[in-house]
Coordinates of C-alpha atoms in Angstrom, one line a residue:
Chain A
M1 CA 26.6 -1.5 29.5
A2 CA 22.3 -0.2 28.5
Q3 CA 20.9 2.9 29.4
I4 CA 17.9 2.1 30.8
I5 CA 14.7 3.2 29.9
D6 CA 13.1 4.4 32.8
G7 CA 9.1 4.4 32.3
K8 CA 8.2 5.4 35.7
L9 CA 10.2 8.6 35.3
V10 CA 8.7 9.6 32.3
S11 CA 5.4 8.3 32.6
K12 CA 5.6 10.9 35.6
K13 CA 6.4 13.4 33.6
I14 CA 3.9 13.0 31.1
L15 CA 1.3 12.7 34.3
E16 CA 2.6 15.8 36.3
N17 CA 1.8 17.8 32.4
L18 CA -1.7 16.2 32.1
S19 CA -2.7 17.0 35.9
D20 CA -1.7 20.5 35.4
E21 CA -3.8 20.8 32.2
I22 CA -6.8 19.0 33.5
L23 CA -6.5 21.2 37.1
F24 CA -7.5 24.6 34.8
L25 CA -10.5 23.0 33.4
E26 CA -13.9 23.9 34.7
K27 CA -15.5 20.7 32.7
K28 CA -13.3 17.8 33.7
P29 CA -12.6 14.7 31.4
S30 CA -14.7 11.4 32.2
L31 CA -13.7 7.9 31.3
T32 CA -15.8 5.1 32.0
V33 CA -15.0 1.0 33.0
I34 CA -16.6 -1.6 32.6
I35 CA -15.8 -4.8 34.2
V36 CA -17.8 -8.1 33.9
G37 CA -17.2 -10.5 36.8
E38 CA -14.6 -11.3 39.1
D39 CA -10.9 -11.9 38.0
P40 CA -9.0 -11.0 40.7
A41 CA -6.2 -9.4 38.0
S42 CA -9.3 -7.4 35.9
K43 CA -9.9 -6.1 39.0
I44 CA -6.4 -5.2 40.2
Y45 CA -6.2 -3.7 36.9
V46 CA -9.4 -1.3 37.0
N47 CA -8.7 -0.3 40.2
L48 CA -5.0 1.3 39.2
K49 CA -7.1 2.9 36.4
K50 CA -9.8 4.6 38.6
K51 CA -6.6 5.7 41.1
K52 CA -4.7 7.0 38.6
A53 CA -7.8 9.1 36.9
Q54 CA -8.8 10.2 40.4
E55 CA -5.2 11.9 40.6
L56 CA -5.6 13.5 37.5
G57 CA -8.4 15.0 38.2
I58 CA -10.5 12.5 35.4
H59 CA -14.1 11.8 36.4
S60 CA -13.5 7.8 36.6
N61 CA -17.3 5.4 37.0
V62 CA -16.4 2.0 37.2
I63 CA -19.8 -0.5 36.1
E64 CA -19.7 -3.9 37.9
M65 CA -21.2 -6.1 35.7
P66 CA -22.0 -10.6 36.9
E67 CA -20.1 -13.3 35.1
S68 CA -23.5 -13.8 34.4
V69 CA -24.2 -11.0 32.1
S70 CA -25.9 -11.0 28.8
Q71 CA -24.1 -10.2 25.8
K72 CA -27.3 -7.8 24.9
E73 CA -27.1 -6.1 28.5
L74 CA -23.8 -5.7 28.0
L75 CA -24.1 -4.3 24.4
D76 CA -27.1 -2.0 25.5
K77 CA -24.6 -0.5 28.4
I78 CA -22.2 0.2 26.0
E79 CA -25.3 2.1 23.6
E80 CA -25.7 3.8 26.3
L81 CA -22.0 4.8 27.1
N82 CA -21.9 6.2 23.6
N83 CA -24.8 8.5 23.8
D84 CA -24.1 9.9 27.2
D85 CA -22.4 13.2 26.5
S86 CA -21.1 13.2 30.3
V87 CA -18.7 10.6 29.0
N88 CA -15.7 10.7 27.2
A89 CA -13.9 7.6 26.3
V90 CA -15.0 3.9 27.5
L91 CA -13.6 0.8 27.9
V92 CA -14.6 -2.8 28.6
Q93 CA -11.9 -4.6 30.9
L94 CA -10.4 -8.1 29.1
P95 CA -10.9 -10.8 29.5
L96 CA -14.8 -10.9 28.9
P97 CA -16.4 -14.5 29.6
K98 CA -17.1 -16.9 27.1
H99 CA -20.7 -16.5 26.6
I100 CA -19.1 -12.8 25.1
D101 CA -18.4 -12.3 21.7
T102 CA -15.5 -10.0 22.8
K103 CA -15.4 -8.5 19.0
A104 CA -18.9 -7.4 19.0
V105 CA -18.3 -6.0 22.1
I106 CA -15.5 -4.0 20.7
E107 CA -16.7 -2.9 17.9
K108 CA -19.7 -1.5 19.9
I109 CA -18.2 1.3 21.4
N110 CA -18.5 4.4 19.0
P111 CA -14.7 4.5 17.9
I112 CA -14.4 8.7 19.2
K113 CA -15.1 7.3 22.7
D114 CA -12.9 3.9 22.2
V115 CA -10.4 5.0 24.5
D116 CA -8.6 1.8 24.6
C117 CA -8.4 1.7 20.6
F118 CA -9.3 -1.8 19.7
H119 CA -12.2 -1.0 17.7
P120 CA -11.5 -2.4 14.0
Y121 CA -12.0 1.9 13.1
N122 CA -9.5 2.8 14.6
M123 CA -6.5 0.1 14.1
G124 CA -7.5 0.5 10.1
Q125 CA -6.9 4.1 9.9
I126 CA -3.4 2.9 12.1
A127 CA -2.9 0.2 9.9
T128 CA -3.4 2.8 6.8
N129 CA -1.3 5.3 8.1
G130 CA -4.5 7.3 8.5
K131 CA -5.9 9.1 11.9
P132 CA -7.3 7.3 14.5
Y133 CA -9.0 9.2 17.5
V134 CA -6.6 8.2 19.7
Y135 CA -3.3 4.9 19.5
P136 CA -3.2 1.8 21.7
C137 CA -2.2 2.4 25.7
T138 CA 0.7 0.1 25.0
P139 CA 2.0 0.8 21.8
K140 CA 1.7 4.7 22.2
G141 CA 3.7 4.3 25.4
I142 CA 6.6 2.2 24.0
I143 CA 7.0 4.7 20.9
R144 CA 7.0 8.0 23.4
L145 CA 9.6 6.2 25.4
L146 CA 11.8 5.6 22.3
E147 CA 10.9 9.7 21.4
Y148 CA 12.0 10.4 24.9
Y149 CA 15.3 9.2 24.4
D150 CA 15.8 10.4 21.6
I151 CA 16.0 6.7 19.4
P152 CA 15.6 6.6 16.1
I153 CA 13.5 5.1 14.7
E154 CA 13.5 5.7 10.9
G155 CA 15.2 3.8 8.6
K156 CA 16.0 0.9 11.1
N157 CA 15.5 -2.6 11.5
A158 CA 12.5 -2.8 13.8
V159 CA 11.5 -6.7 14.8
V160 CA 8.5 -7.5 16.8
I161 CA 7.7 -10.5 18.5
G162 CA 4.6 -10.7 19.5
R163 CA 1.4 -10.5 16.8
S164 CA -1.5 -9.6 19.6
N165 CA -4.3 -7.0 18.4
I166 CA -3.0 -5.0 21.7
V167 CA 0.4 -4.6 21.5
G168 CA 2.6 -6.5 18.5
R169 CA 0.3 -5.8 15.3
P170 CA -0.2 -1.9 16.0
V171 CA 3.2 -1.3 17.9
A172 CA 4.7 -2.9 14.2
Q173 CA 1.9 -0.3 11.9
M174 CA 3.3 2.2 14.3
L175 CA 6.9 2.1 13.9
L176 CA 6.3 1.4 10.2
N177 CA 4.6 4.4 9.9
Q178 CA 7.4 6.0 11.3
N179 CA 9.4 4.3 8.9
A180 CA 10.8 1.8 10.0
T181 CA 11.8 -1.6 8.3
V182 CA 9.3 -3.8 10.2
T183 CA 9.6 -7.6 10.8
I184 CA 6.9 -9.4 12.7
C185 CA 7.4 -12.5 14.2
H186 CA 5.4 -15.1 16.1
S187 CA 5.1 -18.8 17.5
K188 CA 5.1 -20.1 13.8
T189 CA 8.3 -18.1 13.1
K190 CA 11.2 -20.1 12.2
N191 CA 14.9 -18.7 13.2
L192 CA 13.7 -16.3 15.5
D193 CA 17.2 -16.2 16.7
A194 CA 19.0 -15.0 13.5
I195 CA 16.0 -12.9 12.8
V196 CA 16.1 -10.5 16.2
K197 CA 20.3 -11.0 15.9
N198 CA 20.0 -8.3 12.5
A199 CA 17.2 -5.9 14.8
D200 CA 18.2 -2.0 15.7
I201 CA 14.9 -2.1 17.3
I202 CA 14.0 -5.4 19.5
I203 CA 10.5 -5.0 21.0
S204 CA 9.2 -8.7 22.7
A205 CA 5.9 -8.7 23.5
V206 CA 5.3 -12.7 23.9
G207 CA 5.0 -13.5 27.6
Q208 CA 8.1 -16.3 27.7
K209 CA 10.7 -15.7 30.1
N210 CA 14.0 -15.7 28.8
L211 CA 13.1 -15.8 25.2
I212 CA 15.2 -12.5 24.7
K213 CA 18.9 -14.5 25.1
A214 CA 22.2 -12.0 24.7
D215 CA 23.7 -14.5 21.8
M216 CA 20.4 -12.8 20.0
V217 CA 20.9 -9.6 20.7
K218 CA 23.7 -7.5 18.4
D219 CA 25.4 -4.8 20.3
G220 CA 23.9 -1.7 20.3
A221 CA 20.4 -3.0 20.0
V222 CA 18.0 -1.3 21.8
V223 CA 15.5 -3.3 23.5
I224 CA 12.1 -3.1 24.3
D225 CA 10.3 -6.2 26.8
V226 CA 6.7 -5.8 27.1
G227 CA 6.5 -9.0 28.7
M228 CA 4.9 -10.0 32.1
N229 CA 6.1 -12.8 33.3
R230 CA 6.7 -14.9 36.7
A231 CA 10.5 -15.7 37.8
D232 CA 11.5 -18.6 39.4
D233 CA 11.7 -16.7 42.1
G234 CA 8.1 -15.5 41.9
K235 CA 9.2 -11.8 40.7
L236 CA 8.1 -10.3 37.7
C237 CA 9.7 -10.2 34.7
G238 CA 9.9 -9.8 31.0
D239 CA 10.9 -12.1 28.3
V240 CA 14.2 -10.3 28.2
D241 CA 17.4 -12.0 29.9
F242 CA 18.0 -8.9 31.7
Y243 CA 21.0 -9.3 33.8
N244 CA 22.8 -11.1 30.2
V245 CA 21.0 -8.5 27.5
E246 CA 21.6 -5.4 29.3
K247 CA 25.5 -5.7 28.7
K248 CA 25.2 -5.5 24.8
A249 CA 22.3 -3.5 23.9
A250 CA 22.2 0.5 24.2
F251 CA 19.2 1.2 25.7
I252 CA 16.8 -1.3 27.7
T253 CA 13.7 -1.2 29.4
P254 CA 13.4 -3.0 32.7
V255 CA 10.3 -5.3 34.0
P256 CA 8.9 -3.8 35.7
G257 CA 9.3 -0.2 35.7
G258 CA 9.6 0.3 31.6
V259 CA 6.5 -0.3 28.9
G260 CA 4.1 -1.0 32.1
P261 CA 4.2 2.4 33.4
M262 CA 3.4 3.8 30.3
T263 CA 0.7 1.8 29.4
I264 CA -1.9 3.4 32.1
C265 CA -0.1 7.0 31.3
S266 CA -1.1 6.1 27.9
L267 CA -5.0 5.6 29.1
M268 CA -5.1 8.9 30.9
Q269 CA -3.6 10.4 27.6
N270 CA -6.0 9.5 25.6
T271 CA -8.9 9.9 28.2
F272 CA -8.0 13.9 27.6
D273 CA -7.5 13.5 24.1
L274 CA -11.0 12.4 23.5
Y275 CA -12.1 15.1 25.5
K276 CA -10.5 17.3 23.7
I277 CA -11.9 15.6 20.5
Q278 CA -15.5 16.0 21.5
N279 CA -15.4 19.2 23.1
G280 CA -13.9 20.8 19.9
S281 CA -10.4 20.8 20.0
Chain B
M1 CA 14.1 -22.1 -14.5
A2 CA 11.2 -20.9 -12.5
Q3 CA 7.4 -22.1 -12.8
I4 CA 5.6 -19.3 -13.8
I5 CA 2.7 -18.3 -11.7
D6 CA 0.0 -17.8 -14.2
G7 CA -2.6 -15.3 -13.4
K8 CA -4.4 -15.5 -17.1
L9 CA -5.3 -19.0 -16.2
V10 CA -6.1 -19.5 -12.3
S11 CA -8.4 -15.9 -13.0
K12 CA -10.1 -17.8 -16.1
K13 CA -10.9 -20.7 -14.2
I14 CA -12.2 -18.7 -11.1
L15 CA -14.4 -16.4 -13.1
E16 CA -15.6 -19.7 -15.5
N17 CA -16.6 -21.2 -12.5
L18 CA -18.2 -17.6 -11.1
S19 CA -20.1 -17.2 -14.1
D20 CA -21.9 -20.4 -13.4
E21 CA -22.8 -19.3 -10.1
I22 CA -24.6 -15.9 -11.3
L23 CA -25.9 -17.5 -14.2
F24 CA -28.3 -19.7 -11.7
L25 CA -29.5 -16.8 -10.0
E26 CA -32.7 -14.3 -10.7
K27 CA -31.2 -11.6 -9.2
K28 CA -28.1 -10.5 -10.6
P29 CA -25.4 -8.9 -7.7
S30 CA -24.7 -5.4 -9.1
L31 CA -22.0 -2.9 -8.2
T32 CA -21.4 0.6 -9.5
V33 CA -18.2 2.2 -10.3
I34 CA -18.3 6.1 -10.1
I35 CA -15.3 7.6 -12.1
V36 CA -15.1 11.6 -11.2
G37 CA -12.6 13.3 -14.2
E38 CA -11.1 12.3 -17.6
D39 CA -8.2 10.7 -16.8
P40 CA -7.5 8.1 -19.4
A41 CA -6.0 5.5 -17.1
S42 CA -8.3 5.4 -15.1
K43 CA -11.4 5.2 -18.1
I44 CA -9.4 2.9 -19.3
Y45 CA -9.8 0.6 -15.7
V46 CA -13.1 1.2 -15.5
N47 CA -14.4 0.0 -18.9
L48 CA -12.2 -3.4 -18.2
K49 CA -14.3 -3.5 -15.0
K50 CA -17.5 -2.7 -16.3
K51 CA -16.5 -5.0 -19.4
K52 CA -16.0 -8.2 -17.2
A53 CA -18.7 -7.6 -15.0
Q54 CA -21.1 -7.9 -17.8
E55 CA -19.4 -10.8 -18.9
L56 CA -19.9 -12.7 -15.7
G57 CA -24.0 -11.2 -15.6
I58 CA -23.0 -9.0 -13.2
H59 CA -25.3 -5.6 -13.3
S60 CA -22.3 -3.1 -13.6
N61 CA -23.1 0.7 -13.3
V62 CA -21.0 3.7 -14.1
I63 CA -21.8 7.0 -13.0
E64 CA -19.4 9.6 -14.5
M65 CA -18.4 12.9 -12.1
P66 CA -17.3 16.1 -14.0
E67 CA -13.6 17.0 -12.3
S68 CA -15.0 20.0 -11.1
V69 CA -17.7 18.0 -8.9
S70 CA -17.6 19.2 -5.6
Q71 CA -16.9 16.7 -2.2
K72 CA -20.2 17.2 -1.2
E73 CA -21.7 16.2 -4.4
L74 CA -19.6 12.9 -4.5
L75 CA -20.5 11.9 -0.9
D76 CA -24.0 12.6 -1.5
K77 CA -23.6 10.3 -4.3
I78 CA -22.2 7.9 -2.3
E79 CA -24.7 7.9 -0.1
E80 CA -27.4 7.5 -2.3
L81 CA -26.0 4.5 -3.0
N82 CA -25.1 3.0 0.3
N83 CA -29.4 3.2 0.8
D84 CA -30.0 1.9 -2.8
D85 CA -30.7 -1.7 -1.9
S86 CA -30.6 -2.4 -5.7
V87 CA -27.0 -1.7 -5.4
N88 CA -24.0 -4.2 -3.6
A89 CA -20.7 -2.7 -4.6
V90 CA -19.4 0.0 -4.8
L91 CA -16.2 1.5 -5.7
V92 CA -14.8 5.3 -5.9
Q93 CA -12.1 4.6 -9.2
L94 CA -8.9 6.5 -7.8
P95 CA -7.0 8.7 -8.1
L96 CA -9.6 12.1 -7.3
P97 CA -9.1 15.1 -8.0
K98 CA -6.6 17.3 -5.9
H99 CA -9.5 19.5 -4.5
I100 CA -11.3 15.9 -2.5
D101 CA -10.5 14.6 0.1
T102 CA -9.9 10.8 -0.8
K103 CA -9.7 9.1 3.1
A104 CA -13.5 11.3 3.4
V105 CA -14.8 9.8 0.2
I106 CA -13.1 6.0 0.9
E107 CA -14.9 6.5 4.5
K108 CA -18.1 7.5 3.1
I109 CA -18.7 3.9 1.5
N110 CA -20.9 1.7 3.7
P111 CA -18.2 -1.1 4.3
I112 CA -21.0 -3.5 3.5
K113 CA -20.1 -2.5 0.2
D114 CA -16.6 -1.6 -0.1
V115 CA -16.0 -4.2 -3.1
D116 CA -12.3 -2.2 -3.0
C117 CA -11.4 -3.4 0.6
F118 CA -10.3 0.3 1.4
H119 CA -12.1 1.4 4.5
P120 CA -10.6 1.6 7.5
Y121 CA -13.1 -0.8 9.4
N122 CA -12.1 -3.1 6.8
M123 CA -8.8 -2.8 6.9
G124 CA -9.0 -3.2 10.7
Q125 CA -10.7 -6.7 10.3
I126 CA -7.7 -7.4 8.2
A127 CA -5.1 -5.8 10.4
T128 CA -6.2 -7.7 13.7
N129 CA -7.4 -11.1 11.7
G130 CA -10.6 -10.0 11.8
K131 CA -13.4 -10.4 9.6
P132 CA -13.7 -8.3 6.7
Y133 CA -16.7 -8.1 4.5
V134 CA -14.0 -8.8 1.6
Y135 CA -10.4 -8.6 1.0
P136 CA -8.7 -6.0 -1.2
C137 CA -8.4 -7.2 -4.7
T138 CA -5.2 -7.5 -5.3
P139 CA -3.4 -8.4 -1.8
K140 CA -6.4 -11.5 -2.4
G141 CA -5.5 -12.2 -6.0
I142 CA -1.8 -12.6 -4.6
I143 CA -2.9 -15.0 -1.9
R144 CA -5.1 -16.9 -4.0
L145 CA -2.2 -17.3 -7.0
L146 CA 0.1 -18.7 -4.2
E147 CA -2.9 -21.5 -2.7
Y148 CA -3.2 -22.1 -6.4
Y149 CA -0.2 -23.5 -7.4
D150 CA 0.2 -24.5 -3.7
I151 CA 2.9 -22.4 -2.1
P152 CA 3.2 -22.9 1.7
I153 CA 3.1 -19.7 3.5
E154 CA 2.8 -20.7 7.1
G155 CA 6.2 -20.5 8.9
K156 CA 8.0 -18.4 5.4
N157 CA 9.9 -15.3 5.3
A158 CA 7.9 -13.4 3.0
V159 CA 9.5 -9.6 2.6
V160 CA 6.5 -7.4 0.7
I161 CA 8.8 -4.2 -0.7
G162 CA 6.2 -1.4 -0.8
R163 CA 4.0 0.0 2.0
S164 CA 1.0 1.6 -0.4
N165 CA -2.7 1.0 1.7
I166 CA -3.8 -0.5 -1.8
V167 CA -1.8 -3.7 -1.9
G168 CA 2.0 -3.6 0.5
R169 CA -0.3 -3.0 3.9
P170 CA -2.7 -5.4 3.5
V171 CA -0.9 -8.3 1.5
A172 CA 1.8 -8.3 4.8
Q173 CA -1.0 -8.2 6.7
M174 CA -3.0 -11.3 5.0
L175 CA 0.3 -13.2 5.1
L176 CA 0.9 -12.6 8.7
N177 CA -2.5 -14.1 9.3
Q178 CA -1.6 -17.3 6.9
N179 CA 1.5 -17.1 9.8
A180 CA 4.4 -16.3 7.5
T181 CA 7.0 -14.1 9.4
V182 CA 6.6 -10.8 7.8
T183 CA 9.2 -8.0 6.9
I184 CA 7.6 -5.1 5.0
C185 CA 10.3 -2.5 3.3
H186 CA 10.2 0.8 1.9
S187 CA 11.9 3.5 0.8
K188 CA 13.5 4.5 3.9
T189 CA 14.9 1.1 4.0
K190 CA 18.4 0.1 4.5
N191 CA 20.1 -2.7 3.1
L192 CA 17.4 -3.9 1.1
D193 CA 19.2 -6.5 -1.3
A194 CA 20.4 -8.1 2.2
I195 CA 16.6 -8.4 3.6
V196 CA 15.6 -9.5 0.2
K197 CA 18.2 -12.7 0.0
N198 CA 16.3 -13.9 2.9
A199 CA 12.8 -14.5 1.6
D200 CA 11.3 -17.2 1.1
I201 CA 8.4 -15.2 -1.0
I202 CA 9.2 -11.6 -2.4
I203 CA 6.7 -9.5 -3.2
S204 CA 7.6 -6.1 -4.7
A205 CA 4.5 -3.6 -5.3
V206 CA 6.8 -0.3 -5.7
G207 CA 6.3 0.8 -9.1
Q208 CA 10.0 0.9 -10.0
K209 CA 11.6 -1.4 -13.4
N210 CA 14.8 -3.7 -12.1
L211 CA 14.3 -3.2 -8.5
I212 CA 14.6 -7.0 -7.7
K213 CA 17.5 -8.5 -9.0
A214 CA 19.0 -11.8 -9.4
D215 CA 21.6 -11.3 -7.1
M216 CA 19.0 -10.4 -4.3
V217 CA 16.9 -13.4 -4.8
K218 CA 17.8 -16.7 -3.1
D219 CA 17.8 -20.0 -4.9
G220 CA 14.1 -21.3 -5.1
A221 CA 12.6 -17.8 -3.6
V222 CA 9.0 -17.2 -4.6
V223 CA 8.7 -14.0 -7.0
I224 CA 5.4 -12.5 -7.3
D225 CA 5.7 -8.9 -9.0
V226 CA 2.9 -6.1 -8.8
G227 CA 5.2 -3.8 -10.5
M228 CA 3.5 -1.9 -13.7
N229 CA 6.1 0.1 -15.3
R230 CA 7.3 0.8 -18.5
A231 CA 10.2 -0.5 -20.0
D232 CA 12.7 0.8 -22.4
D233 CA 11.3 -0.6 -25.5
G234 CA 7.6 1.2 -24.3
K235 CA 6.2 -2.8 -22.8
L236 CA 4.4 -3.7 -19.6
C237 CA 6.9 -5.0 -16.9
G238 CA 7.1 -5.4 -13.2
D239 CA 9.6 -4.4 -10.1
V240 CA 11.9 -7.5 -11.0
D241 CA 14.7 -8.0 -13.7
F242 CA 12.4 -11.2 -14.9
Y243 CA 14.6 -12.7 -17.6
N244 CA 17.7 -12.9 -14.7
V245 CA 15.3 -13.2 -11.7
E246 CA 13.4 -16.7 -13.3
K247 CA 17.0 -18.7 -13.2
K248 CA 17.3 -18.3 -9.5
A249 CA 13.1 -18.3 -8.7
A250 CA 11.3 -21.9 -7.8
F251 CA 7.7 -19.9 -8.6
I252 CA 7.7 -16.3 -10.5
T253 CA 4.9 -14.2 -11.6
P254 CA 5.3 -12.1 -15.3
V255 CA 4.5 -9.1 -16.0
P256 CA 1.8 -8.7 -17.5
G257 CA -0.4 -12.3 -17.2
G258 CA 0.6 -12.9 -13.8
V259 CA -1.0 -10.6 -10.9
G260 CA -2.9 -8.0 -12.7
P261 CA -5.5 -10.5 -13.8
M262 CA -6.3 -11.7 -10.3
T263 CA -6.9 -7.8 -9.6
I264 CA -10.2 -7.8 -11.4
C265 CA -10.8 -11.4 -11.3
S266 CA -11.2 -10.2 -7.0
L267 CA -13.1 -7.7 -7.6
M268 CA -16.2 -9.5 -9.5
Q269 CA -15.8 -12.3 -6.5
N270 CA -15.8 -9.5 -3.9
T271 CA -19.4 -8.4 -6.3
F272 CA -20.2 -11.5 -5.5
D273 CA -19.4 -12.0 -1.8
L274 CA -21.0 -8.5 -1.2
Y275 CA -24.5 -9.5 -2.8
K276 CA -24.8 -13.4 -1.4
I277 CA -23.5 -11.2 2.6
Q278 CA -26.1 -8.7 1.9
N279 CA -29.0 -11.0 0.3
G280 CA -28.6 -13.4 3.5
S281 CA -25.9 -16.4 2.9

């Protein structure tokens, strides 16, 4: 029976500490989120971010732009925020409408305010074991969970399934930077089962339910499920066949309640970290 | 018996084509190399680069700075080159003296002139499967060799041993971007033998002779040796026990004459690519 990695608990503790630190600040950290269009899921996420920021005493501002906004207007708005000293952290909620060049938008954000850590400069720092201003939220959350439960990383075989820029690629780099032997798998990988069977640490960030089955998991493995899917009964589930994998793993994250809460927690930490960097500490 | 991957041949062909293209240009591409101090190996490499550039019709300028140069002077010189429209490509020969912050120097080079592709911005582009201005020289050379010999990458198990910013990390990313399943190993990896034994493509960039032995290599594997070591008899050798591994591999790079010639070839290609970008093509 695996020990459950409780992301709700860990994020709660981190945010309580963060709240205490922010309480004593005269000038509060400030996060601005740009949302383009009316995508319902995006609206939910943005509201969540705004609400969490407010709970912690972080100033949050949401700028709503219509679906039809031009790329130039969006880039100009980001430039304005780059130059606004009262704004510490900027993010643009993805996805963006198809007429917008997402990479150009990501690159417009000044890396020192890039709270999502999507800018190639910050990603390049991670890829070279350097010093990004902050770390990408979900990978940062994953590493924090491993640390909280004293799960060793050095020398371990870590298998990351999924190579998105948001999760798979950066978490692989961050595990490598902590001396794991890292394998990155994806849709073109052959023999996924055999590769995962050798893993000490499995990070699945694919978005496919029941991808990770018990016969793919070695006894005592650590299983981190980043997937967010709908099960047949409509409930939220991850990539992992939790019920069966739990019997073999040493540690496992549930969905929901595992990695998910850590992502927004990291966003708040990142906002505070950027505030501190910009205010000279 | 493995087919020998002949880096001398491949680089010769590439450079012949490059020379022809440059011949017809009125304004020639221009590369500036900064060398600090008197390190003999660095001097040899810089002279090689200068000579190769001249053979191809590329303007090359070598700026020699004393070992005692201050970081400020070095950064100011780079800034000067950044602003000099007659200079397309800039590199600073490494290693630098200990009093210099190498990362700060690397980051000072404008990414659009970063011919070595060390700048975090360019590394971040590679790490996110984006568009760096150019690719790092040795990894680019390795990929070029695989392509020249029609060696498939997609779906293959590629094991990279070594995680330097110059070779291991970027070549791993570039193989991933071409849909290999990539494993990155290093000094803290356990069970290296077993991991390498599963590899379809082995890239060894460690600097340790006889690291890769025949019993670690599966029949038909592709073996790319980036190592540069001295054998007991004083001759140059790689990381691979060539004599024995050659009997099992399908393809193998010799040392010297494999990856080495491709590195400087890539540098020349990169210089031309930056020239073209800066001149609007």
